[in-house]
Coordinates of C-alpha atoms and ligand atoms in Angstrom, one line a residue:
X1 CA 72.0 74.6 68.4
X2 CA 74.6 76.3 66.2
X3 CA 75.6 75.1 63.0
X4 CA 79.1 77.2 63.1
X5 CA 81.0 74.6 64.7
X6 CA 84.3 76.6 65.6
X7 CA 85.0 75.2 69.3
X8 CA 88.3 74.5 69.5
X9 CA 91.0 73.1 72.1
X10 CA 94.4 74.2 72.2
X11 CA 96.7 71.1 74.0
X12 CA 100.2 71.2 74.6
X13 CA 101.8 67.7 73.2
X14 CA 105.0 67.7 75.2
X15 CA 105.8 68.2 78.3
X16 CA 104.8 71.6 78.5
X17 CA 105.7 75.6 78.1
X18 CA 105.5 74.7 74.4
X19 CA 103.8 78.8 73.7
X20 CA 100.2 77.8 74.5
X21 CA 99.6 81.2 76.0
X22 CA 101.2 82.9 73.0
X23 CA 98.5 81.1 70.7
X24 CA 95.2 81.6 73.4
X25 CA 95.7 85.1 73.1
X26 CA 96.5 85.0 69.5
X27 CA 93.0 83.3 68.6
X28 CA 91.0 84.9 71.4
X29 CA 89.7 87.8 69.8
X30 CA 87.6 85.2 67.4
X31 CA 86.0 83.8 70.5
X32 CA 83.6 84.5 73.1
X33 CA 84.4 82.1 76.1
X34 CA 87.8 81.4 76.7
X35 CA 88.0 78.2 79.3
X36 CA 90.8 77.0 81.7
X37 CA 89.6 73.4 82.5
X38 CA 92.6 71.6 84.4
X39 CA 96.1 72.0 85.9
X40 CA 96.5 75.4 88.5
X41 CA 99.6 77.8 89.1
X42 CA 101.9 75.1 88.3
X43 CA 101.0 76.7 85.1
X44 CA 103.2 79.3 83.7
X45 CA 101.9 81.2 80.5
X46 CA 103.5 84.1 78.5
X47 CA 101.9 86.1 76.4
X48 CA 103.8 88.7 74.4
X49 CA 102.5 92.1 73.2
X50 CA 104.5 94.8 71.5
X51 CA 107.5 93.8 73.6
X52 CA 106.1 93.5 76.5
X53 CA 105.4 90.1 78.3
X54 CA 102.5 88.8 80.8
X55 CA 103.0 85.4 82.1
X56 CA 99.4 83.9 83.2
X57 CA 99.6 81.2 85.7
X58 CA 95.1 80.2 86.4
X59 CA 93.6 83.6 84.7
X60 CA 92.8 82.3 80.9
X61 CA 95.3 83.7 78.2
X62 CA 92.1 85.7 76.3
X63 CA 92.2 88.2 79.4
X64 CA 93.8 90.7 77.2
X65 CA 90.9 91.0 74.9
X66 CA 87.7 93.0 76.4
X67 CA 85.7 90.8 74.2
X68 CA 86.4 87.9 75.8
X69 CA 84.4 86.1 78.6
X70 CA 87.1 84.5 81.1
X71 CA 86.0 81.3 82.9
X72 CA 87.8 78.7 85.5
X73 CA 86.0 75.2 85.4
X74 CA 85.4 72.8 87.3
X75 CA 88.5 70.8 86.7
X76 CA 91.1 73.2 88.0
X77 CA 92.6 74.1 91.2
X78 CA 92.8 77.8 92.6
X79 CA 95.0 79.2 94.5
X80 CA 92.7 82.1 95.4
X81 CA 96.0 84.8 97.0
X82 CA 97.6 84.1 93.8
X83 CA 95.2 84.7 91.5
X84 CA 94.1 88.2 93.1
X85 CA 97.9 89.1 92.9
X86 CA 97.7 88.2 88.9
X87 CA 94.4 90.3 88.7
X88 CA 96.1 93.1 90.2
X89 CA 99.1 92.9 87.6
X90 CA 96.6 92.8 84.8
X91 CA 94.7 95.7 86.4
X92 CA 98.2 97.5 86.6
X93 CA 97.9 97.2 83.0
X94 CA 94.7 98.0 82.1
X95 CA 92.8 95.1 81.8
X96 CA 90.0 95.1 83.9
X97 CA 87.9 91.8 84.1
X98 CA 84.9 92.8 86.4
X99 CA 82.1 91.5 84.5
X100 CA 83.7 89.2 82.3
X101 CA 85.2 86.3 84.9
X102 CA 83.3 83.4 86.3
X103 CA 85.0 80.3 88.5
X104 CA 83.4 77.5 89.1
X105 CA 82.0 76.7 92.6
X106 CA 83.3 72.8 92.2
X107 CA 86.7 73.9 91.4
X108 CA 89.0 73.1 94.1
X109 CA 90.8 75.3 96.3
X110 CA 94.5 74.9 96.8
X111 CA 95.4 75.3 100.8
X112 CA 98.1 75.7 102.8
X113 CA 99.1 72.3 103.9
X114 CA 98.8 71.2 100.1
X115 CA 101.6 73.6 99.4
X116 CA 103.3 72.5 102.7
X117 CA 102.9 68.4 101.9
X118 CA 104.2 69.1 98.1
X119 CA 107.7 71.0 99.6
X120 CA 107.9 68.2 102.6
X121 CA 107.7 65.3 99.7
X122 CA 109.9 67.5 97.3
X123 CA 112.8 67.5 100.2
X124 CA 112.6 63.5 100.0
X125 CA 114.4 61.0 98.2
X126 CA 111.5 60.2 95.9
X127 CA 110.8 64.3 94.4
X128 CA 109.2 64.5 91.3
X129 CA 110.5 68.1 90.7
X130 CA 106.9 69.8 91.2
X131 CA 106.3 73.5 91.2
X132 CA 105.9 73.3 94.2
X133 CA 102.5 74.9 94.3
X134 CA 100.6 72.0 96.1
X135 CA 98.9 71.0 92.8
X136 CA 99.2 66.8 93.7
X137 CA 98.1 67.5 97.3
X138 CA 95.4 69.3 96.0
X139 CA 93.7 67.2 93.6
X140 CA 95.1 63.8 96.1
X141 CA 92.5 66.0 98.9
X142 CA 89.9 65.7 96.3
X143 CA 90.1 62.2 94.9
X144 CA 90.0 61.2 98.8
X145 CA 87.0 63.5 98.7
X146 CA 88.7 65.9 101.7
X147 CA 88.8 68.8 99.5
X148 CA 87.4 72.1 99.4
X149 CA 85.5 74.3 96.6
X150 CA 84.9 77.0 95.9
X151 CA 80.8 76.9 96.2
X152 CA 81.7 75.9 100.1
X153 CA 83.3 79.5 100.4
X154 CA 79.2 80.1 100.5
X155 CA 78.5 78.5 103.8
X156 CA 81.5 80.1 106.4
X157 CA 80.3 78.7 109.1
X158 CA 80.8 74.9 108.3
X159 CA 84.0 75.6 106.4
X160 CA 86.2 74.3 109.2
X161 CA 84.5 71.4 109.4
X162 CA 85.2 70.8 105.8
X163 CA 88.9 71.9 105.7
X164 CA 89.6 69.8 108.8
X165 CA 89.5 66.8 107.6
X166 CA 92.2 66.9 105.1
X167 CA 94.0 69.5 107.7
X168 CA 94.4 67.1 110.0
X169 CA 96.1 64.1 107.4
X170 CA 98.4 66.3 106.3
X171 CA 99.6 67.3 110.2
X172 CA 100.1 64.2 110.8
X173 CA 102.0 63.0 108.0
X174 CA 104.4 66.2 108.6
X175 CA 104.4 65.7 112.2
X176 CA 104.2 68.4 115.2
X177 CA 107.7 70.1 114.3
X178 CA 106.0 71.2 110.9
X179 CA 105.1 74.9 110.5
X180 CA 101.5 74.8 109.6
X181 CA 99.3 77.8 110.5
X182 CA 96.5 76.7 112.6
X183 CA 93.0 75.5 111.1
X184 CA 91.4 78.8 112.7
X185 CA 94.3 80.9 110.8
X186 CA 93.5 78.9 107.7
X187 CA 89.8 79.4 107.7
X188 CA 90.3 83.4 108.6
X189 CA 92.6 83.7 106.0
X190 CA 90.9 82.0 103.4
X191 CA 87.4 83.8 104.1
X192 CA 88.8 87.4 104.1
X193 CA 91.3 86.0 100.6
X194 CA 87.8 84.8 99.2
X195 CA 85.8 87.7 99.9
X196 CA 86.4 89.7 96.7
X197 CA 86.0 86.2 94.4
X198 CA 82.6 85.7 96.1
X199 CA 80.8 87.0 93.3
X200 CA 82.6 85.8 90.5
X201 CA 82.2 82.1 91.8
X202 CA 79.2 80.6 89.9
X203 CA 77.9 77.7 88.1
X204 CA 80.6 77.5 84.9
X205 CA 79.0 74.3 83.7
X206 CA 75.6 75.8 83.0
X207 CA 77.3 79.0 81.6
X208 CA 78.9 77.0 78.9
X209 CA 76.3 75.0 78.3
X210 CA 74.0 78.1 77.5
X211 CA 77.1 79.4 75.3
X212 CA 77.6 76.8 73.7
X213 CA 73.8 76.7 72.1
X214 CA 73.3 80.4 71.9
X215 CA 76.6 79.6 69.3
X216 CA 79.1 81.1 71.4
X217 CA 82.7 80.1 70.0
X218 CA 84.2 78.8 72.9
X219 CA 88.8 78.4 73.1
X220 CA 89.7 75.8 75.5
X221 CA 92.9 76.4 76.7
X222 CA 94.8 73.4 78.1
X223 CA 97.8 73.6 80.7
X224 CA 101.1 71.4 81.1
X225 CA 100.8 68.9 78.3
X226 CA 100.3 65.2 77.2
X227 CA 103.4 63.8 78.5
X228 CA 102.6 65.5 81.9
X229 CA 99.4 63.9 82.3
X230 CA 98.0 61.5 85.0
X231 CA 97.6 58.4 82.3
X232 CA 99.4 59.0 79.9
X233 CA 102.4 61.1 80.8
X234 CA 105.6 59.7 81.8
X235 CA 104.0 58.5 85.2
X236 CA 105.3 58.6 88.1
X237 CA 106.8 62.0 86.7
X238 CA 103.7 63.7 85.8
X239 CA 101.2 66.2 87.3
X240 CA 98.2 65.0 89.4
X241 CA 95.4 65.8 86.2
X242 CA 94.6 64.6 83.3
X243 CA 96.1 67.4 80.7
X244 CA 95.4 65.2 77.6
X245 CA 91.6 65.9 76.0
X246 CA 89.6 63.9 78.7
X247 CA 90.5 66.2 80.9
X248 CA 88.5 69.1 79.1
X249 CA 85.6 67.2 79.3
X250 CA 85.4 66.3 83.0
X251 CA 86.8 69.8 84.1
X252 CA 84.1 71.7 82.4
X253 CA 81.3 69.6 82.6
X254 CA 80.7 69.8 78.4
X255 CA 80.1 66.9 76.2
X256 CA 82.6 65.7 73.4
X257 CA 80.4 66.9 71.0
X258 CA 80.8 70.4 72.4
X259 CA 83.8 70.6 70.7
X260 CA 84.8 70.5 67.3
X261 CA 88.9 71.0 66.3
X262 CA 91.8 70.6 68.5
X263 CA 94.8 72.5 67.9
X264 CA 97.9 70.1 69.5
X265 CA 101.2 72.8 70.5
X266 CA 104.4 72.0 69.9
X267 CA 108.0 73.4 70.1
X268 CA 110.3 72.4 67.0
X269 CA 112.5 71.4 69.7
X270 CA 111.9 69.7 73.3
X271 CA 112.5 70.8 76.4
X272 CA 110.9 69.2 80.1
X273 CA 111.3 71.0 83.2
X274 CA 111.4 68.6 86.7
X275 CA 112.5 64.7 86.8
X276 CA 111.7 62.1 85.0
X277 CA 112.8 60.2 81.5
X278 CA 113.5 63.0 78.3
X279 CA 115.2 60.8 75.8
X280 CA 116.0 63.9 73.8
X281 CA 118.0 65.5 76.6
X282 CA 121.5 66.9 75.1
X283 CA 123.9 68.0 78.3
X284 CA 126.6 69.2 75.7
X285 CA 127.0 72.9 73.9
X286 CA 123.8 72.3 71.5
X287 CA 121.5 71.8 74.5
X288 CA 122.4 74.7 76.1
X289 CA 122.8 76.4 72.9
X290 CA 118.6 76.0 72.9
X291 CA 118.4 76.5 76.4
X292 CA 120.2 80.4 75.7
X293 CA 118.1 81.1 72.2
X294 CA 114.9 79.9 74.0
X295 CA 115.0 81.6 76.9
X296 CA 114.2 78.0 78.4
X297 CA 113.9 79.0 81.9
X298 CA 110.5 78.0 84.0
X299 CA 107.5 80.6 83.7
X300 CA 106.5 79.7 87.1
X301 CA 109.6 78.8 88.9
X302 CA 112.4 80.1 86.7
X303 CA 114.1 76.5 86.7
X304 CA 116.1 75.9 83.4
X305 CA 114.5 73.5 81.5
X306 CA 116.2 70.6 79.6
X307 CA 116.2 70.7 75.8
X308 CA 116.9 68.2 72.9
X309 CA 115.5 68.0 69.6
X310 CA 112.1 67.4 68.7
X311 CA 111.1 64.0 69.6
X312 CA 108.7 62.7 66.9
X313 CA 107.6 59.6 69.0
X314 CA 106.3 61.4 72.2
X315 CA 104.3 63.9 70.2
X316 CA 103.1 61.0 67.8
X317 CA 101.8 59.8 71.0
X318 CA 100.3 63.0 72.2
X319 CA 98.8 63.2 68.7
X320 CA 97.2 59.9 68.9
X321 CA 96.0 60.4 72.7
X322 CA 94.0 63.8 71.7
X323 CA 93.1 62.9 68.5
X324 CA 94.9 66.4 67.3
X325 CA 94.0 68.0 63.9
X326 CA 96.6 70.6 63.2
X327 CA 99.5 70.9 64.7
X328 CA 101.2 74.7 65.9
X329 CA 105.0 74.4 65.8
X330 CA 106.3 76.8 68.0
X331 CA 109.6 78.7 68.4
X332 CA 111.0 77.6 64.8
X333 CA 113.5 80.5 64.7
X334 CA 115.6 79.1 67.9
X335 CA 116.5 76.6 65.6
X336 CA 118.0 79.6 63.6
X337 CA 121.9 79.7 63.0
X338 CA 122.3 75.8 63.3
X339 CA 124.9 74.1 61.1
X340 CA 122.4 71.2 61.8
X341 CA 118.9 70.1 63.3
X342 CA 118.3 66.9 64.4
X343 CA 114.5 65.2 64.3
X344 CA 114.6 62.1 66.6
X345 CA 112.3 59.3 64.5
X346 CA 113.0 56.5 67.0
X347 CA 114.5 55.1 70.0
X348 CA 117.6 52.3 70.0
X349 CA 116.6 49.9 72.7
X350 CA 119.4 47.6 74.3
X351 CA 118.7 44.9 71.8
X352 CA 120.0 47.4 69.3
X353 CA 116.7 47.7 67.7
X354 CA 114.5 50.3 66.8
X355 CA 111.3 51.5 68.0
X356 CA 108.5 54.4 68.4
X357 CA 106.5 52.9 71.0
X358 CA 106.9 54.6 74.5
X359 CA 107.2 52.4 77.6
X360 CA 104.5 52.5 79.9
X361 CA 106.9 52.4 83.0
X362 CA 109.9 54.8 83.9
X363 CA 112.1 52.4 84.1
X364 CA 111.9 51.1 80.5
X365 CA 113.1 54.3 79.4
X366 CA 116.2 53.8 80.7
X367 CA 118.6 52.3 78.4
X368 CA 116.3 53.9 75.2
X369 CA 119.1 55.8 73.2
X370 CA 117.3 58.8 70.7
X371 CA 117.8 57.8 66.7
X372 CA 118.6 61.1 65.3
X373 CA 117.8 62.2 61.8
X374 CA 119.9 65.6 60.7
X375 CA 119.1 68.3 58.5
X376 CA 121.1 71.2 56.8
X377 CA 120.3 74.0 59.3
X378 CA 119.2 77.8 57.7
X379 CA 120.0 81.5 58.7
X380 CA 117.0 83.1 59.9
X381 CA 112.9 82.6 60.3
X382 CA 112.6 84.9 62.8
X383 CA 109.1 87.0 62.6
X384 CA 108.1 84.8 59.4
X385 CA 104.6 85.9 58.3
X386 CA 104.1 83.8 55.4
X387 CA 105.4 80.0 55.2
X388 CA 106.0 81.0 51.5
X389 CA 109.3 82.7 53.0
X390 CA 110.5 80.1 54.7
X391 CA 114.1 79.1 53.6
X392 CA 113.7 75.6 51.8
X393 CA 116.4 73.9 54.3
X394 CA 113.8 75.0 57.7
X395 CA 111.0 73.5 54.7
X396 CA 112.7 70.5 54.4
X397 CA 113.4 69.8 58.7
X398 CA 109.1 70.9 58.7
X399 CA 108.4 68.4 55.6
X400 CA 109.9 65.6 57.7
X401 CA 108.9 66.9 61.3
X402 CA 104.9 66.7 59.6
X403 CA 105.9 63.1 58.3
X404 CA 107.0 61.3 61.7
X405 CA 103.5 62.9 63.5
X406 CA 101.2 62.1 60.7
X407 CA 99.7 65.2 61.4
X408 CA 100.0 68.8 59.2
X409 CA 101.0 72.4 60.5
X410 CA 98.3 74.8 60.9
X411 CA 100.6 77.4 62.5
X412 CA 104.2 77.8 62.4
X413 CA 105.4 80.2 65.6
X414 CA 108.9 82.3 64.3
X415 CA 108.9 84.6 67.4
X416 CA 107.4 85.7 71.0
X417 CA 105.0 88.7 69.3
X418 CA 101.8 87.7 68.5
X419 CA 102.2 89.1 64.7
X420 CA 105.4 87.0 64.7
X421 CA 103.9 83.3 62.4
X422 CA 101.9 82.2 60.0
X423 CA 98.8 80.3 59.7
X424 CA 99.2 77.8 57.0
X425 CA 96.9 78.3 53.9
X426 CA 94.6 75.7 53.3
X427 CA 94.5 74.5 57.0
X428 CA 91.4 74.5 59.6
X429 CA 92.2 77.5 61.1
X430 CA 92.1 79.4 57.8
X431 CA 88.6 79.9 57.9
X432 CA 88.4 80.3 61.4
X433 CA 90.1 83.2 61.3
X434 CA 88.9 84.6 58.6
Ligands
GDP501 P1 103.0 77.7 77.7 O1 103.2 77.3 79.1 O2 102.8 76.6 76.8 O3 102.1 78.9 77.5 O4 104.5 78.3 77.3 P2 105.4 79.3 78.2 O5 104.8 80.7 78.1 O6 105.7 78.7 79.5 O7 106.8 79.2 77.4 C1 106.9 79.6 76.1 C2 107.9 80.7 75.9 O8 108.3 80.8 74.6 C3 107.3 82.1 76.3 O9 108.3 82.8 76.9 C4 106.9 82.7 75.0 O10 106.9 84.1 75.0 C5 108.0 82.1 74.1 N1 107.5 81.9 72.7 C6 106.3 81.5 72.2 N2 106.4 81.4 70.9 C7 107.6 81.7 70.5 C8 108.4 81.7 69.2 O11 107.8 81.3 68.2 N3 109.7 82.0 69.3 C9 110.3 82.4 70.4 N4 111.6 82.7 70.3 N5 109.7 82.4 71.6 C10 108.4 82.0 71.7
IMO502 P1 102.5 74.9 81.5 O1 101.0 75.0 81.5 C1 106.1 72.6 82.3 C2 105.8 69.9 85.7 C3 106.7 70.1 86.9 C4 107.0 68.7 87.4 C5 105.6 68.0 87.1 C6 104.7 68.0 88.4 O2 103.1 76.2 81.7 O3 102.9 74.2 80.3 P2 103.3 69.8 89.6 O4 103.7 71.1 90.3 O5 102.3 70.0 88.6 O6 102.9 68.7 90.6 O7 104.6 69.2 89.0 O8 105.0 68.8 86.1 N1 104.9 71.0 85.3 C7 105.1 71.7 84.2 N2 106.2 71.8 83.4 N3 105.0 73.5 82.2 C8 103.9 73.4 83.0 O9 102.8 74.1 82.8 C9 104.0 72.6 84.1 N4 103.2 72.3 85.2 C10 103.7 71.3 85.9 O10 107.9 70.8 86.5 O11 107.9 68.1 86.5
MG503 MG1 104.5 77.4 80.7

């Protein structure tokens, strides 16, 4: 077994799009395997070079590095005509990844009806907001053990038999008005969709396994965030998998002591895209003030997102849950041109108290008013390379963001580019990168 231990996860700690493709690609080049091990296309993730962006919805964010063995595990679910359409755009841009791509044969395939069950419930009174990608039908047709993998694309002639099951639920919860194409079309479709995977399908589990003791440095790239996750998101407004560090293990078959760092993502602000409870939501001029200077407008779906300050007790949370140790603070220079920036260090409950514990139920958030700290705002961070450089007012606003999370920046984010941030000197990823 190798001594360098260098593994690292990279976890988003809100409630997503916080720049985790920006950082994947940034570190790839220091690693070998880089690892998708939850979530699917709900996924959204950009990835900025000279100018030029790539969003990445299941294809790992080290795909524009040659030196970089891609791999889906077990843990996510594919929708297979989508990803061929993202291997074409890469191709369309020169990155080839014949040779360098393996999905797992237990990852699940998204099908039809799970897209066609996730719109049906979307158009009801009780929508979550979804991506409307058939992500919770998905994993629901694998937790009821109806689902299909990838490794079953192997044996075509018993594959209706395995797709019926699930099929036929979902026909009869939409009933015979619904448009669903028929089992035969979804079988013929899916075989001649599959065709070109067939050879990158393979057993990820054992390939990380052998990595991983030939010394391999393996990235773990997470998707959605901590606040999105089955457990411990803001449930019922969450995705269907566990986003949060569990998740890495189950989805790639790797034991904890596989890994060795984890790198938690956050913006310097907040933002949450679909329902649910966001404390930190502002719906006057400064909100959409971060909305505009973000750009915060859904990778996947092109929805605006909601923004508000950063909200120090939901990533304290998302700290604690992953056991994070560095954080990256993402998009600092959006913050840029403020008067003021707020830091919300609590929540005032109807009693008029005080707290940072997060209710377990969504409708104990209700009522929970943010407790706003303000800082002196600062010019300009934007494309920052050393944290020496920083203006001491955006020092200050870091000092105190680093103080409500108990946990220390290892890499401040002041722009889309990669060469635009800083890793901090001193930190875990110092070395790393060296
Ligand atoms: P992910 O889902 O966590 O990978 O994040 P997304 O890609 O969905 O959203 C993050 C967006 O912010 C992308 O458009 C990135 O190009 C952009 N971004 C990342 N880091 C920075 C930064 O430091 N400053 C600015 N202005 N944009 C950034
Ligand atoms: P990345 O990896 C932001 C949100 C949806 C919805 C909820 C459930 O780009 O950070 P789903 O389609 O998963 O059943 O939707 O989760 N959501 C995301 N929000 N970033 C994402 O991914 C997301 N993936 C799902 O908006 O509120
Ligand atoms: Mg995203």
């Amino acid at each position: 077994m190798s001594l360098v231990r260098t593994n690292l996860a990279i976890l988003g700690l809100q409630w997503g799009d916080e720049g985790k493709g920006k950082v994947v690609d940034l570190l790839s080049p220091k690693f070998r395997q880089v690892v998708r091990f939850q979530g699917g296309n709900n996924a959204g993730h950009t990835v900025v070079v000279d100018g030029q962006s790539i969003a990445l919805h299941q294809v790992p964010s080290g795909a524009l590095h040659p030196g970089c063995f891609l791999v889906v595990g077990n843990g996510v679910v594919l929708n297979l005509e989508v990803f061929q359409q993202e291997l074409d755009r890469l191709q369309a841009r020169g990155f080839d990844l014949t040779g360098r791509l393996m999905l797992s044969d237990k990852a699940h395939i998204i099908l039809p009806h799970h897209i066609a069950l996730d719109l049906w419930r979307e158009g009801g009174a009780n929508k979550i907001g979804t991506t409307g990608r058939g992500i919770g039908p998905a994993y629901e047709a694998k937790a009821g053990r109806m689902g299909v993998r990838l490794g079953d694309l192997h044996h075509p002639e018993t594959l209706a038999d395995r797709i019926r099951p699930g099929y036929e639920e979902v026909r009869l919860r939409l009933g015979a008005g619904a448009e669903l194409p028929s089992l035969e079309r979804v079988v013929e479709s899916l075989l001649r969709i599959a065709e070109p995977f067939l050879p990158f399908i393979g057993d990820t589990q054992n390939h990380l396994v052998a990595a991983w003791e030939r010394g391999d440095r393996i990235l773990f790239e997470g998707a959605q965030a901590t606040l999105l996750d089955i457990d411990h998101g803001t449930y019922p407004f969450v995705t269907s998998s566990n986003c949060s560090l569990g998740g890495l293990f189950t989805g790639t078959g790797l034991p904890p002591k596989a890994l060795d760092k984890i790198l938690g993502i956050a913006k310097a602000y907040t933002t949450r895209v679909g329902s649910g409870p966001f404390p930190a939501e502002m719906h006057d001029a400064t909100g959409e003030h971060l909305r505009q200077a973000g750009r915060e407008f859904g990778t996947t779906t092109g929805r605006p997102r909601r923004c508000g300050w950063f909200d120090a007790p939901i990533t304290a949370h998302a700290c604690r849950t992953n056991g994070v140790d560095g954080l990256a603070i993402m998009k600092l220079d959006v913050l840029d041109g403020l008067d003021e920036v707020g830091l919300i260090v609590g929540y005032r409950t109807g009693e008029g108290t005080v707290t940072t514990k997060l209710p377990s139920c969504a409708a104990d958030w209700k009522g929970l008013k943010p407790e706003v700290k303000y800082f002196k705002g600062w010019a300009s961070t934007r494309g920052i390379t050393s944290h020496g450089k920083l203006p001491a007012e955006a020092h200050a606003y870091l000092e105190a963001l680093v103080e409500s999370v108990e946990v220390p920046i290892a890499y401040l984010s002041t722009g889309p580019d990669r060469a635009e941030g800083c890793i901090y000197p001193g930190t875990f990823l110092e070395p790393l990168l060296a």
